[in-house]
Amino acid sequence: MLPSTNIRQSPALRTLTTAHLTQTMTLLELDVLDLNQRVESELSSNPALEIREERRCPICKQTITNNRPCPRCSAPTSLSPDDPIVFVSHIDDFQERRSSYYEEFPEESTSRDKEDLPTFVLKQIAPDLQPQDQLIAAFILSNLNEDGLLEISIVEIARYHHVPISRVENILQLIQRTEPIGVGSPSPKEALLVQLEVLKETQQVPSKAEKAIREGLDLLSRHQFPDLARLLRVTVKEAQQIAHFISDNLNPFPGRAYWGDIHHGNEAPLSVYSQPDVVLSLLEGYQESPIVVEIVSPFAGLIQVNAEFRRLANRASPDNADQWKSYLERADLLVKCLQQRTHTIVRLMRHLTIIQRQFILKGDSYLLPSTRANLAEELGVHESTISRAVANKTVQLPSGQIIPLAKFFDRNLHVRTALKEIVLNETKPLTDSEIAALLKKRGYPIARRTVAKYRAIEGILPSNIRKNHTDG
DNA sequence: CTATGGCACGGATT
DNA sequence: AATCCGTGCCATAG
């Protein structure tokens, strides 16, 4: 607490220091989308802020005019696999690239040609519709966003085409049930529910899954299992299993259904996350490519205090000088906090990509256990800073998978994947003790009881119910 | 008797 | 201070 005696009368200074701390912290724990909202509202309410359109590539120092990310420009020089290329990109760059991915790799696993999502869907349903309804369907499909979600309301569609709402609803239901299932839903929640519904026809689904989606989607995506468990009145473990099931089998953004691991036809690791906060990728054409780290940031680096505004503020007449000044201070504060936020994340990610390169490239079993605490020590920041930086954020791996950043701090992921592998390769169902013994040989000395726990987390049934793996 | 899951405790992590 | 995690003990099911 600051001594109030020698603080200048202006309350602004006082709030500036404390506000700086609190705002830096709160901004740090927001994900891109929340931050985006926050920045936008600030931007519209504070005339001192402006967006600088031109940006400089942190590597080649040239002005970036188009949306091409810059790491490629510097690719030929200094390529050490252990030296990640880190840069900050605008959220729009990402959106842009996202849709271009979609066009570049329309589909490889199913018979889909170069057509885009709307055409793809329309072809499937057209035979079942009358010509008039085909028009409506086409209209609906043309209003999908990149995620395959509907951006306008049913009412609007009905009004536009002068047809009853129920008719639109029927068409929409048809659309939602075609591949990719859930397209045309107005929200991720709807999409998930439709998928669950369809899935229910062919296989068993956890009974509480629907409630989890309906009432606990928020908790679900934030991985707040204890809260979810309370909501569903089940144990935390069961809640985790339900969440596991949902993220394994359902996809809140149907338009992105074929992203990432195309090779696993059956269980594409789709995630409940949409917009990653960090995107990791590799340079094409290098077998030992450095990891390209792209920090997706709403406007950071772009947002600045309008210089003209600052000049005018200094010359403002005394009666409204305070107003000018407060705008200016708020703007400075925001800019500074944003910079600090990105700076922290950049440092964090650079470090992580160096330490966990193998994990990022090769997968779960290569994750080296580390804690936020010791990472904080290595970076010379406070633990809580790392905690906040990790909180609520997601990372897109080179494979296309989007995972929570917290997964980098999963202390036993590698053991669990070893366990999964053992069970996958077993010829007869092994008991927990036997598994424990095998794990011990691999250098994971854990108790039999713990094997049971891991099994539960991974959704592996107990040995007496597991059926034999008879390889065909 | 064997294999498993629930509960609860203590130490580590956040 | 709150939460997570690994483990031991014990009840239960087969």
Short mmCIF file of C-alpha atoms (C1' of nucleotides) in Angstrom, two decimals:
data_model
loop_
_atom_site.label_atom_id
_atom_site.label_comp_id
_atom_site.label_asym_id
_atom_site.label_seq_id
_atom_site.Cartn_x
_atom_site.Cartn_y
_atom_site.Cartn_z
CA MET A 1 0.00 0.00 0.00
CA LEU A 2 1.30 3.40 -0.91
CA PRO A 3 1.58 6.16 1.64
CA SER A 4 -1.03 8.68 0.67
CA THR A 5 0.80 11.68 2.08
CA ASN A 6 3.28 12.53 -0.61
CA ILE A 7 1.20 11.35 -3.51
CA ARG A 8 0.20 14.13 -5.79
CA GLN A 9 -3.37 15.21 -5.50
CA SER A 10 -4.33 13.70 -8.81
CA PRO A 11 -5.94 10.36 -8.10
CA ALA A 12 -4.86 9.24 -11.52
CA LEU A 13 -1.28 8.65 -10.52
CA ARG A 14 -2.28 6.54 -7.61
CA THR A 15 -4.60 4.41 -9.61
CA LEU A 16 -2.07 4.21 -12.39
CA THR A 17 0.45 2.29 -10.37
CA THR A 18 -1.95 -0.14 -8.78
CA ALA A 19 -4.03 -0.33 -11.90
CA HIS A 20 -0.98 -1.16 -13.87
CA LEU A 21 -0.31 -4.17 -11.73
CA THR A 22 -3.84 -5.42 -11.63
CA GLN A 23 -4.48 -4.82 -15.28
CA THR A 24 -1.30 -6.52 -16.35
CA MET A 25 -2.33 -9.52 -14.35
CA THR A 26 -5.86 -9.65 -15.58
CA LEU A 27 -4.87 -9.22 -19.19
CA LEU A 28 -2.32 -11.96 -18.88
CA GLU A 29 -4.85 -14.56 -17.96
CA LEU A 30 -7.27 -13.74 -20.75
CA ASP A 31 -7.27 -15.75 -23.91
CA VAL A 32 -7.10 -14.05 -27.32
CA LEU A 33 -10.80 -13.85 -27.82
CA ASP A 34 -11.52 -12.32 -24.45
CA LEU A 35 -8.62 -9.99 -24.87
CA ASN A 36 -9.86 -9.04 -28.27
CA GLN A 37 -13.20 -8.04 -26.83
CA ARG A 38 -11.57 -6.11 -24.07
CA VAL A 39 -9.31 -4.23 -26.42
CA GLU A 40 -12.07 -3.47 -28.81
CA SER A 41 -14.27 -1.95 -26.15
CA GLU A 42 -11.37 0.12 -24.92
CA LEU A 43 -10.59 1.16 -28.45
CA SER A 44 -14.06 2.40 -29.08
CA SER A 45 -14.35 4.30 -25.83
CA ASN A 46 -10.96 5.92 -25.75
CA PRO A 47 -10.09 8.38 -28.52
CA ALA A 48 -6.44 8.39 -27.55
CA LEU A 49 -5.96 4.90 -28.87
CA GLU A 50 -5.42 4.04 -32.47
CA ILE A 51 -4.45 1.06 -34.54
CA ARG A 52 -1.29 1.28 -36.51
CA GLU A 53 -1.90 -0.55 -39.69
CA GLU A 54 1.62 -1.13 -40.80
CA ARG A 55 3.71 -3.60 -38.95
CA ARG A 56 7.28 -4.67 -39.05
CA CYS A 57 8.41 -8.21 -39.23
CA PRO A 58 10.45 -8.85 -36.10
CA ILE A 59 12.95 -10.83 -38.11
CA CYS A 60 13.58 -9.03 -41.34
CA LYS A 61 12.49 -5.64 -40.05
CA GLN A 62 10.56 -4.94 -43.17
CA THR A 63 7.10 -3.59 -43.24
CA ILE A 64 4.52 -6.26 -43.67
CA THR A 65 1.81 -5.21 -46.02
CA ASN A 66 -0.04 -8.38 -46.80
CA ASN A 67 -1.10 -11.15 -44.53
CA ARG A 68 1.78 -13.43 -45.20
CA PRO A 69 3.46 -14.37 -41.98
CA CYS A 70 7.03 -13.41 -42.00
CA PRO A 71 9.15 -16.31 -40.75
CA ARG A 72 9.40 -17.60 -44.25
CA CYS A 73 11.12 -14.48 -45.44
CA SER A 74 14.08 -15.13 -43.23
CA ALA A 75 14.09 -18.85 -43.60
CA PRO A 76 17.33 -19.29 -45.58
CA THR A 77 19.54 -17.66 -42.99
CA SER A 78 20.46 -18.99 -39.59
CA LEU A 79 18.40 -22.11 -39.25
CA SER A 80 19.01 -23.89 -36.02
CA PRO A 81 16.36 -26.38 -34.99
CA ASP A 82 16.90 -25.38 -31.41
CA ASP A 83 16.31 -21.74 -32.04
CA PRO A 84 12.62 -21.19 -32.44
CA ILE A 85 11.34 -18.34 -34.55
CA VAL A 86 8.94 -16.35 -32.46
CA PHE A 87 6.70 -13.64 -33.71
CA VAL A 88 3.43 -11.96 -32.94
CA SER A 89 0.64 -11.94 -35.44
CA HIS A 90 -2.66 -10.21 -35.69
CA ILE A 91 -5.72 -12.27 -35.03
CA ASP A 92 -6.97 -11.50 -38.53
CA ASP A 93 -3.87 -12.98 -40.08
CA PHE A 94 -4.81 -16.17 -38.45
CA GLN A 95 -8.41 -16.11 -39.63
CA GLU A 96 -7.14 -15.40 -43.10
CA ARG A 97 -4.72 -18.26 -43.09
CA ARG A 98 -7.27 -20.54 -41.57
CA SER A 99 -9.55 -20.23 -44.53
CA SER A 100 -6.70 -20.60 -46.96
CA TYR A 101 -5.75 -23.86 -45.29
CA TYR A 102 -9.25 -24.93 -45.79
CA GLU A 103 -8.98 -24.33 -49.48
CA GLU A 104 -5.54 -25.79 -49.86
CA PHE A 105 -6.47 -29.04 -48.21
CA PRO A 106 -10.14 -29.37 -48.93
CA GLU A 107 -10.22 -33.03 -48.18
CA GLU A 108 -8.12 -36.06 -48.56
CA SER A 109 -9.86 -38.67 -46.55
CA THR A 110 -13.30 -38.41 -48.08
CA SER A 111 -14.23 -37.94 -51.68
CA ARG A 112 -14.33 -34.22 -51.71
CA ASP A 113 -13.00 -32.31 -54.62
CA LYS A 114 -12.07 -28.70 -54.69
CA GLU A 115 -15.47 -27.58 -53.62
CA ASP A 116 -15.99 -25.45 -50.58
CA LEU A 117 -18.05 -26.30 -47.59
CA PRO A 118 -21.38 -24.84 -48.75
CA THR A 119 -21.26 -26.67 -52.06
CA PHE A 120 -20.21 -29.85 -50.38
CA VAL A 121 -23.18 -29.75 -48.06
CA LEU A 122 -25.63 -28.61 -50.66
CA LYS A 123 -24.80 -31.50 -52.93
CA GLN A 124 -25.69 -33.93 -50.22
CA ILE A 125 -29.08 -32.52 -49.43
CA ALA A 126 -30.19 -31.13 -52.75
CA PRO A 127 -31.88 -34.36 -53.88
CA ASP A 128 -34.13 -34.29 -50.83
CA LEU A 129 -35.37 -30.76 -51.36
CA GLN A 130 -37.82 -29.00 -53.56
CA PRO A 131 -36.30 -26.33 -55.79
CA GLN A 132 -37.63 -23.53 -53.62
CA ASP A 133 -36.11 -25.10 -50.54
CA GLN A 134 -32.84 -25.61 -52.31
CA LEU A 135 -32.63 -21.87 -52.68
CA ILE A 136 -33.22 -21.38 -49.01
CA ALA A 137 -30.64 -24.02 -48.18
CA ALA A 138 -28.14 -22.31 -50.42
CA PHE A 139 -28.87 -19.04 -48.71
CA ILE A 140 -28.34 -20.59 -45.30
CA LEU A 141 -25.10 -22.16 -46.37
CA SER A 142 -23.78 -18.95 -47.78
CA ASN A 143 -24.07 -17.43 -44.35
CA LEU A 144 -21.81 -19.90 -42.61
CA ASN A 145 -18.61 -18.66 -41.12
CA GLU A 146 -15.27 -20.49 -41.33
CA ASP A 147 -16.27 -22.64 -38.42
CA GLY A 148 -19.34 -23.91 -40.16
CA LEU A 149 -21.63 -22.04 -37.83
CA LEU A 150 -24.63 -20.01 -38.88
CA GLU A 151 -24.22 -16.31 -38.43
CA ILE A 152 -27.75 -15.13 -38.93
CA SER A 153 -30.92 -16.09 -37.14
CA ILE A 154 -33.63 -18.38 -38.40
CA VAL A 155 -36.09 -15.55 -38.16
CA GLU A 156 -34.07 -13.45 -40.52
CA ILE A 157 -33.88 -16.24 -43.05
CA ALA A 158 -37.59 -16.84 -42.87
CA ARG A 159 -38.35 -13.19 -43.29
CA TYR A 160 -35.96 -12.81 -46.16
CA HIS A 161 -37.53 -15.65 -48.08
CA HIS A 162 -41.11 -15.01 -46.94
CA VAL A 163 -41.62 -18.52 -45.64
CA PRO A 164 -42.72 -19.84 -42.26
CA ILE A 165 -40.06 -20.32 -39.64
CA SER A 166 -40.89 -23.98 -39.30
CA ARG A 167 -39.98 -24.56 -42.88
CA VAL A 168 -36.58 -23.02 -42.38
CA GLU A 169 -36.14 -25.10 -39.29
CA ASN A 170 -36.80 -28.27 -41.22
CA ILE A 171 -34.24 -27.41 -43.81
CA LEU A 172 -31.75 -26.45 -41.17
CA GLN A 173 -32.22 -29.75 -39.39
CA LEU A 174 -31.47 -31.54 -42.59
CA ILE A 175 -28.32 -29.52 -43.05
CA GLN A 176 -27.18 -30.13 -39.52
CA ARG A 177 -27.39 -33.86 -39.99
CA THR A 178 -25.23 -34.04 -43.07
CA GLU A 179 -21.47 -34.21 -43.12
CA PRO A 180 -19.81 -32.53 -41.39
CA ILE A 181 -22.44 -33.13 -38.78
CA GLY A 182 -23.54 -30.02 -36.98
CA VAL A 183 -22.92 -27.52 -39.77
CA GLY A 184 -25.32 -24.67 -39.79
CA SER A 185 -25.82 -24.69 -36.07
CA PRO A 186 -26.11 -21.22 -34.64
CA SER A 187 -23.62 -21.94 -31.89
CA PRO A 188 -20.99 -24.44 -30.82
CA LYS A 189 -23.41 -25.69 -28.20
CA GLU A 190 -26.03 -26.51 -30.78
CA ALA A 191 -23.48 -28.19 -32.98
CA LEU A 192 -22.33 -30.41 -30.16
CA LEU A 193 -25.88 -31.36 -29.27
CA VAL A 194 -26.69 -32.34 -32.82
CA GLN A 195 -23.57 -34.44 -33.04
CA LEU A 196 -24.37 -36.11 -29.78
CA GLU A 197 -27.84 -36.85 -31.01
CA VAL A 198 -26.55 -38.45 -34.19
CA LEU A 199 -23.87 -40.36 -32.34
CA LYS A 200 -26.46 -41.74 -29.98
CA GLU A 201 -28.08 -43.60 -32.83
CA THR A 202 -25.05 -45.74 -33.45
CA GLN A 203 -23.25 -46.01 -30.16
CA GLN A 204 -23.53 -45.56 -26.46
CA VAL A 205 -22.84 -42.13 -25.10
CA PRO A 206 -22.39 -41.04 -21.49
CA SER A 207 -25.80 -40.24 -20.09
CA LYS A 208 -24.70 -36.95 -18.60
CA ALA A 209 -22.96 -35.74 -21.71
CA GLU A 210 -25.98 -33.87 -22.89
CA LYS A 211 -26.42 -32.05 -19.65
CA ALA A 212 -22.74 -31.27 -19.61
CA ILE A 213 -23.03 -29.60 -22.98
CA ARG A 214 -26.32 -27.88 -22.29
CA GLU A 215 -25.47 -26.44 -18.94
CA GLY A 216 -21.76 -26.78 -18.49
CA LEU A 217 -20.19 -25.96 -21.82
CA ASP A 218 -18.38 -23.07 -20.29
CA LEU A 219 -16.88 -25.25 -17.60
CA LEU A 220 -16.13 -27.88 -20.17
CA SER A 221 -14.06 -25.70 -22.38
CA ARG A 222 -12.22 -24.26 -19.46
CA HIS A 223 -11.52 -27.71 -18.08
CA GLN A 224 -13.03 -26.88 -14.75
CA PHE A 225 -13.80 -30.45 -13.88
CA PRO A 226 -14.56 -30.02 -10.20
CA ASP A 227 -17.23 -27.44 -11.00
CA LEU A 228 -18.55 -29.59 -13.79
CA ALA A 229 -18.72 -32.55 -11.46
CA ARG A 230 -20.76 -30.53 -9.02
CA LEU A 231 -23.13 -29.42 -11.74
CA LEU A 232 -23.70 -32.94 -12.99
CA ARG A 233 -23.67 -34.46 -9.54
CA VAL A 234 -20.99 -36.97 -10.42
CA THR A 235 -17.44 -37.51 -9.25
CA VAL A 236 -14.67 -35.40 -10.67
CA LYS A 237 -13.29 -38.42 -12.42
CA GLU A 238 -16.54 -39.15 -14.16
CA ALA A 239 -16.75 -35.54 -15.18
CA GLN A 240 -13.34 -35.85 -16.72
CA GLN A 241 -14.38 -38.95 -18.58
CA ILE A 242 -17.38 -37.16 -19.96
CA ALA A 243 -15.25 -34.25 -21.03
CA HIS A 244 -12.84 -36.69 -22.57
CA PHE A 245 -15.60 -38.34 -24.49
CA ILE A 246 -16.87 -35.04 -25.77
CA SER A 247 -13.55 -33.72 -26.93
CA ASP A 248 -12.72 -37.03 -28.56
CA ASN A 249 -15.93 -37.48 -30.45
CA LEU A 250 -17.52 -34.12 -30.92
CA ASN A 251 -16.46 -30.94 -32.59
CA PRO A 252 -17.97 -27.59 -31.75
CA PHE A 253 -16.82 -26.12 -35.04
CA PRO A 254 -18.06 -28.42 -37.77
CA GLY A 255 -16.45 -26.39 -40.52
CA ARG A 256 -13.11 -27.35 -39.13
CA ALA A 257 -13.95 -31.00 -38.88
CA TYR A 258 -11.19 -32.15 -41.13
CA TRP A 259 -8.47 -30.08 -39.69
CA GLY A 260 -5.33 -31.49 -38.31
CA ASP A 261 -4.75 -35.17 -38.16
CA ILE A 262 -6.37 -36.39 -41.26
CA HIS A 263 -4.67 -39.72 -41.02
CA HIS A 264 -6.66 -40.97 -38.05
CA GLY A 265 -9.92 -41.54 -39.76
CA ASN A 266 -11.64 -42.83 -36.65
CA GLU A 267 -10.64 -40.65 -33.73
CA ALA A 268 -9.44 -37.37 -34.99
CA PRO A 269 -8.36 -35.55 -31.87
CA LEU A 270 -10.82 -32.75 -32.16
CA SER A 271 -10.89 -30.35 -29.37
CA VAL A 272 -13.40 -28.06 -27.83
CA TYR A 273 -11.16 -25.16 -28.55
CA SER A 274 -11.51 -22.87 -31.48
CA GLN A 275 -9.11 -20.03 -31.65
CA PRO A 276 -5.66 -20.96 -30.46
CA ASP A 277 -3.63 -18.36 -28.62
CA VAL A 278 -0.39 -19.67 -30.01
CA VAL A 279 0.25 -21.48 -33.27
CA LEU A 280 3.26 -23.68 -33.71
CA SER A 281 4.37 -24.74 -37.15
CA LEU A 282 7.39 -25.87 -39.09
CA LEU A 283 9.00 -24.47 -42.16
CA GLU A 284 8.31 -26.49 -45.21
CA GLY A 285 11.13 -28.36 -46.84
CA TYR A 286 13.39 -28.73 -43.84
CA GLN A 287 13.63 -31.95 -41.95
CA GLU A 288 15.24 -30.19 -39.02
CA SER A 289 13.18 -27.08 -39.09
CA PRO A 290 13.07 -24.71 -36.19
CA ILE A 291 9.68 -24.40 -34.65
CA VAL A 292 7.83 -21.31 -35.74
CA VAL A 293 5.98 -19.80 -32.83
CA GLU A 294 3.19 -17.49 -33.68
CA ILE A 295 1.67 -15.58 -30.83
CA VAL A 296 -1.84 -14.74 -31.88
CA SER A 297 -2.70 -11.43 -30.45
CA PRO A 298 -5.67 -9.21 -31.10
CA PHE A 299 -3.99 -5.91 -31.74
CA ALA A 300 -0.83 -5.99 -29.72
CA GLY A 301 2.05 -4.34 -31.44
CA LEU A 302 -0.47 -2.59 -33.56
CA ILE A 303 -2.23 -0.63 -30.94
CA GLN A 304 -0.68 2.61 -29.86
CA VAL A 305 -1.40 6.01 -28.48
CA ASN A 306 -2.24 8.52 -31.12
CA ALA A 307 0.63 10.96 -31.29
CA GLU A 308 -1.57 13.77 -32.45
CA PHE A 309 -3.84 13.20 -29.49
CA ARG A 310 -0.91 13.40 -27.16
CA ARG A 311 0.17 16.75 -28.59
CA LEU A 312 -3.28 18.18 -28.39
CA ALA A 313 -3.68 16.97 -24.83
CA ASN A 314 -0.74 19.02 -23.76
CA ARG A 315 -2.29 22.14 -25.19
CA ALA A 316 -5.77 21.49 -24.00
CA SER A 317 -7.57 24.26 -22.23
CA PRO A 318 -7.53 23.96 -18.43
CA ASP A 319 -11.20 23.21 -18.06
CA ASN A 320 -11.11 19.93 -19.97
CA ALA A 321 -7.45 19.12 -19.49
CA ASP A 322 -8.34 16.47 -16.96
CA GLN A 323 -10.48 14.68 -19.45
CA TRP A 324 -7.71 14.60 -22.02
CA LYS A 325 -5.25 13.52 -19.46
CA SER A 326 -7.31 10.66 -18.22
CA TYR A 327 -7.82 9.36 -21.72
CA LEU A 328 -4.14 9.54 -22.27
CA GLU A 329 -3.26 7.75 -19.09
CA ARG A 330 -5.71 4.99 -19.72
CA ALA A 331 -4.35 4.56 -23.21
CA ASP A 332 -0.76 4.46 -22.08
CA LEU A 333 -1.67 1.96 -19.46
CA LEU A 334 -3.42 -0.35 -21.85
CA VAL A 335 -0.63 -0.24 -24.39
CA LYS A 336 1.93 -0.93 -21.77
CA CYS A 337 0.00 -3.81 -20.28
CA LEU A 338 -0.55 -5.33 -23.67
CA GLN A 339 3.13 -5.18 -24.41
CA GLN A 340 3.90 -6.76 -21.13
CA ARG A 341 1.42 -9.50 -21.74
CA THR A 342 2.82 -10.42 -25.12
CA HIS A 343 6.34 -10.14 -23.82
CA THR A 344 5.62 -12.66 -21.09
CA ILE A 345 3.92 -15.06 -23.43
CA VAL A 346 6.71 -14.77 -25.95
CA ARG A 347 9.30 -15.60 -23.35
CA LEU A 348 7.23 -18.45 -22.03
CA MET A 349 6.64 -19.97 -25.43
CA ARG A 350 10.20 -19.60 -26.58
CA HIS A 351 11.36 -21.45 -23.54
CA LEU A 352 8.70 -24.12 -23.84
CA THR A 353 9.41 -24.83 -27.48
CA ILE A 354 13.08 -25.29 -26.71
CA ILE A 355 12.50 -27.59 -23.76
CA GLN A 356 9.60 -29.53 -25.23
CA ARG A 357 10.59 -29.73 -28.87
CA GLN A 358 10.25 -33.50 -28.93
CA PHE A 359 6.83 -33.35 -27.36
CA ILE A 360 5.65 -30.80 -29.88
CA LEU A 361 6.94 -32.81 -32.82
CA LYS A 362 6.42 -36.37 -31.74
CA GLY A 363 3.58 -36.36 -29.31
CA ASP A 364 2.43 -37.09 -25.83
CA SER A 365 4.94 -39.67 -24.74
CA TYR A 366 7.79 -37.24 -25.23
CA LEU A 367 6.52 -34.67 -22.80
CA LEU A 368 9.13 -33.94 -20.19
CA PRO A 369 7.46 -33.36 -16.87
CA SER A 370 7.95 -29.85 -15.71
CA THR A 371 6.08 -27.55 -13.43
CA ARG A 372 5.12 -23.94 -13.68
CA ALA A 373 7.16 -23.35 -10.58
CA ASN A 374 10.49 -24.43 -11.98
CA LEU A 375 9.76 -22.78 -15.29
CA ALA A 376 9.15 -19.58 -13.39
CA GLU A 377 12.50 -19.97 -11.74
CA GLU A 378 14.27 -20.50 -15.04
CA LEU A 379 12.66 -17.45 -16.54
CA GLY A 380 13.16 -15.41 -13.44
CA VAL A 381 9.54 -14.45 -12.98
CA HIS A 382 7.04 -15.12 -10.27
CA GLU A 383 5.16 -18.41 -10.28
CA SER A 384 1.83 -16.72 -10.47
CA THR A 385 2.94 -14.93 -13.61
CA ILE A 386 3.47 -18.24 -15.33
CA SER A 387 0.22 -19.55 -13.95
CA ARG A 388 -1.67 -16.62 -15.38
CA ALA A 389 0.13 -16.81 -18.68
CA VAL A 390 -0.77 -20.47 -18.99
CA ALA A 391 -4.34 -20.05 -17.82
CA ASN A 392 -7.15 -20.29 -20.35
CA LYS A 393 -4.83 -20.53 -23.32
CA THR A 394 -4.54 -22.99 -26.13
CA VAL A 395 -1.81 -23.95 -28.52
CA GLN A 396 -2.06 -25.31 -32.00
CA LEU A 397 0.61 -27.89 -32.68
CA PRO A 398 2.23 -28.39 -36.09
CA SER A 399 -0.05 -31.40 -36.48
CA GLY A 400 -3.04 -29.10 -36.36
CA GLN A 401 -4.23 -30.31 -33.02
CA ILE A 402 -5.27 -27.65 -30.59
CA ILE A 403 -4.42 -28.40 -27.01
CA PRO A 404 -4.62 -26.43 -23.80
CA LEU A 405 -1.37 -24.82 -22.89
CA ALA A 406 -1.71 -26.42 -19.51
CA LYS A 407 -1.01 -29.77 -21.12
CA PHE A 408 2.63 -28.76 -21.25
CA PHE A 409 2.58 -29.04 -17.50
CA ASP A 410 0.85 -32.36 -17.25
CA ARG A 411 3.02 -34.22 -14.82
CA ASN A 412 2.17 -37.74 -15.86
CA LEU A 413 1.10 -37.57 -19.45
CA HIS A 414 4.04 -39.59 -20.66
CA VAL A 415 3.31 -42.34 -18.14
CA ARG A 416 -0.30 -42.43 -19.20
CA THR A 417 0.60 -42.72 -22.86
CA ALA A 418 2.97 -45.54 -22.03
CA LEU A 419 0.09 -47.18 -20.24
CA LYS A 420 -2.20 -46.67 -23.20
CA GLU A 421 0.38 -48.21 -25.45
CA ILE A 422 0.76 -51.25 -23.22
CA VAL A 423 -2.95 -51.85 -23.19
CA LEU A 424 -3.16 -51.34 -26.92
CA ASN A 425 -0.52 -53.97 -27.57
CA GLU A 426 -1.57 -56.47 -24.98
CA THR A 427 -2.63 -59.88 -26.19
CA LYS A 428 -4.66 -60.77 -23.18
CA PRO A 429 -6.20 -58.27 -20.78
CA LEU A 430 -3.56 -57.36 -18.25
CA THR A 431 -4.44 -56.68 -14.66
CA ASP A 432 -3.45 -53.45 -13.01
CA SER A 433 -0.62 -55.10 -11.11
CA GLU A 434 0.78 -56.59 -14.29
CA ILE A 435 0.61 -53.24 -15.99
CA ALA A 436 2.32 -51.66 -13.02
CA ALA A 437 5.14 -54.17 -13.34
CA LEU A 438 5.55 -53.46 -17.06
CA LEU A 439 5.60 -49.75 -16.43
CA LYS A 440 8.23 -50.22 -13.79
CA LYS A 441 10.44 -51.91 -16.38
CA ARG A 442 10.03 -48.90 -18.60
CA GLY A 443 11.21 -46.68 -15.85
CA TYR A 444 7.88 -45.57 -14.48
CA PRO A 445 7.67 -46.99 -10.97
CA ILE A 446 4.13 -46.31 -9.92
CA ALA A 447 1.78 -48.06 -7.54
CA ARG A 448 -0.84 -50.48 -8.67
CA ARG A 449 -3.50 -48.15 -7.36
CA THR A 450 -2.18 -45.41 -9.55
CA VAL A 451 -2.43 -47.59 -12.63
CA ALA A 452 -6.13 -47.85 -11.90
CA LYS A 453 -6.40 -44.10 -11.64
CA TYR A 454 -4.66 -43.53 -14.95
CA ARG A 455 -6.84 -46.11 -16.59
CA ALA A 456 -9.85 -44.22 -15.42
CA ILE A 457 -8.50 -40.96 -16.74
CA GLU A 458 -7.87 -42.52 -20.12
CA GLY A 459 -11.23 -44.20 -20.16
CA ILE A 460 -9.74 -47.70 -20.29
CA LEU A 461 -11.98 -50.38 -18.88
CA PRO A 462 -10.81 -52.74 -16.13
CA SER A 463 -9.13 -55.92 -17.28
CA ASN A 464 -12.03 -58.22 -16.47
CA ILE A 465 -14.29 -56.36 -18.85
CA ARG A 466 -11.73 -55.62 -21.49
CA LYS A 467 -11.96 -57.89 -24.48
CA ASN A 468 -9.03 -59.57 -26.16
CA HIS A 469 -7.15 -57.82 -28.86
CA THR A 470 -7.14 -60.37 -31.59
CA ASP A 471 -5.27 -58.77 -34.40
CA GLY A 472 -6.71 -59.67 -37.75
"C1'" DC B 1 -8.70 -65.24 -3.01
"C1'" DT B 2 -7.97 -61.68 -6.65
"C1'" DA B 3 -8.89 -57.40 -8.97
"C1'" DT B 4 -10.91 -53.02 -8.55
"C1'" DG B 5 -12.87 -48.66 -7.04
"C1'" DG B 6 -14.02 -45.36 -3.05
"C1'" DC B 7 -12.26 -42.65 0.50
"C1'" DA B 8 -9.03 -40.09 2.76
"C1'" DC B 9 -4.40 -38.48 3.94
"C1'" DG B 10 -0.03 -35.89 3.19
"C1'" DG B 11 2.94 -33.76 0.26
"C1'" DA B 12 3.54 -31.04 -3.87
"C1'" DT B 13 1.81 -27.53 -6.95
"C1'" DT B 14 -0.57 -23.43 -8.19
"C1'" DA C 1 -5.11 -20.93 0.93
"C1'" DA C 2 -6.87 -23.99 -2.41
"C1'" DT C 3 -6.25 -27.66 -5.37
"C1'" DC C 4 -4.07 -31.60 -7.39
"C1'" DC C 5 -1.80 -36.05 -7.17
"C1'" DG C 6 -0.02 -40.53 -5.73
"C1'" DT C 7 -0.84 -43.86 -2.49
"C1'" DG C 8 -2.51 -47.00 1.21
"C1'" DC C 9 -6.36 -49.16 3.32
"C1'" DC C 10 -10.62 -51.37 3.03
"C1'" DA C 11 -15.06 -52.92 1.22
"C1'" DT C 12 -17.09 -55.21 -2.51
"C1'" DA C 13 -17.79 -58.23 -6.60
"C1'" DG C 14 -16.76 -62.23 -9.05
#
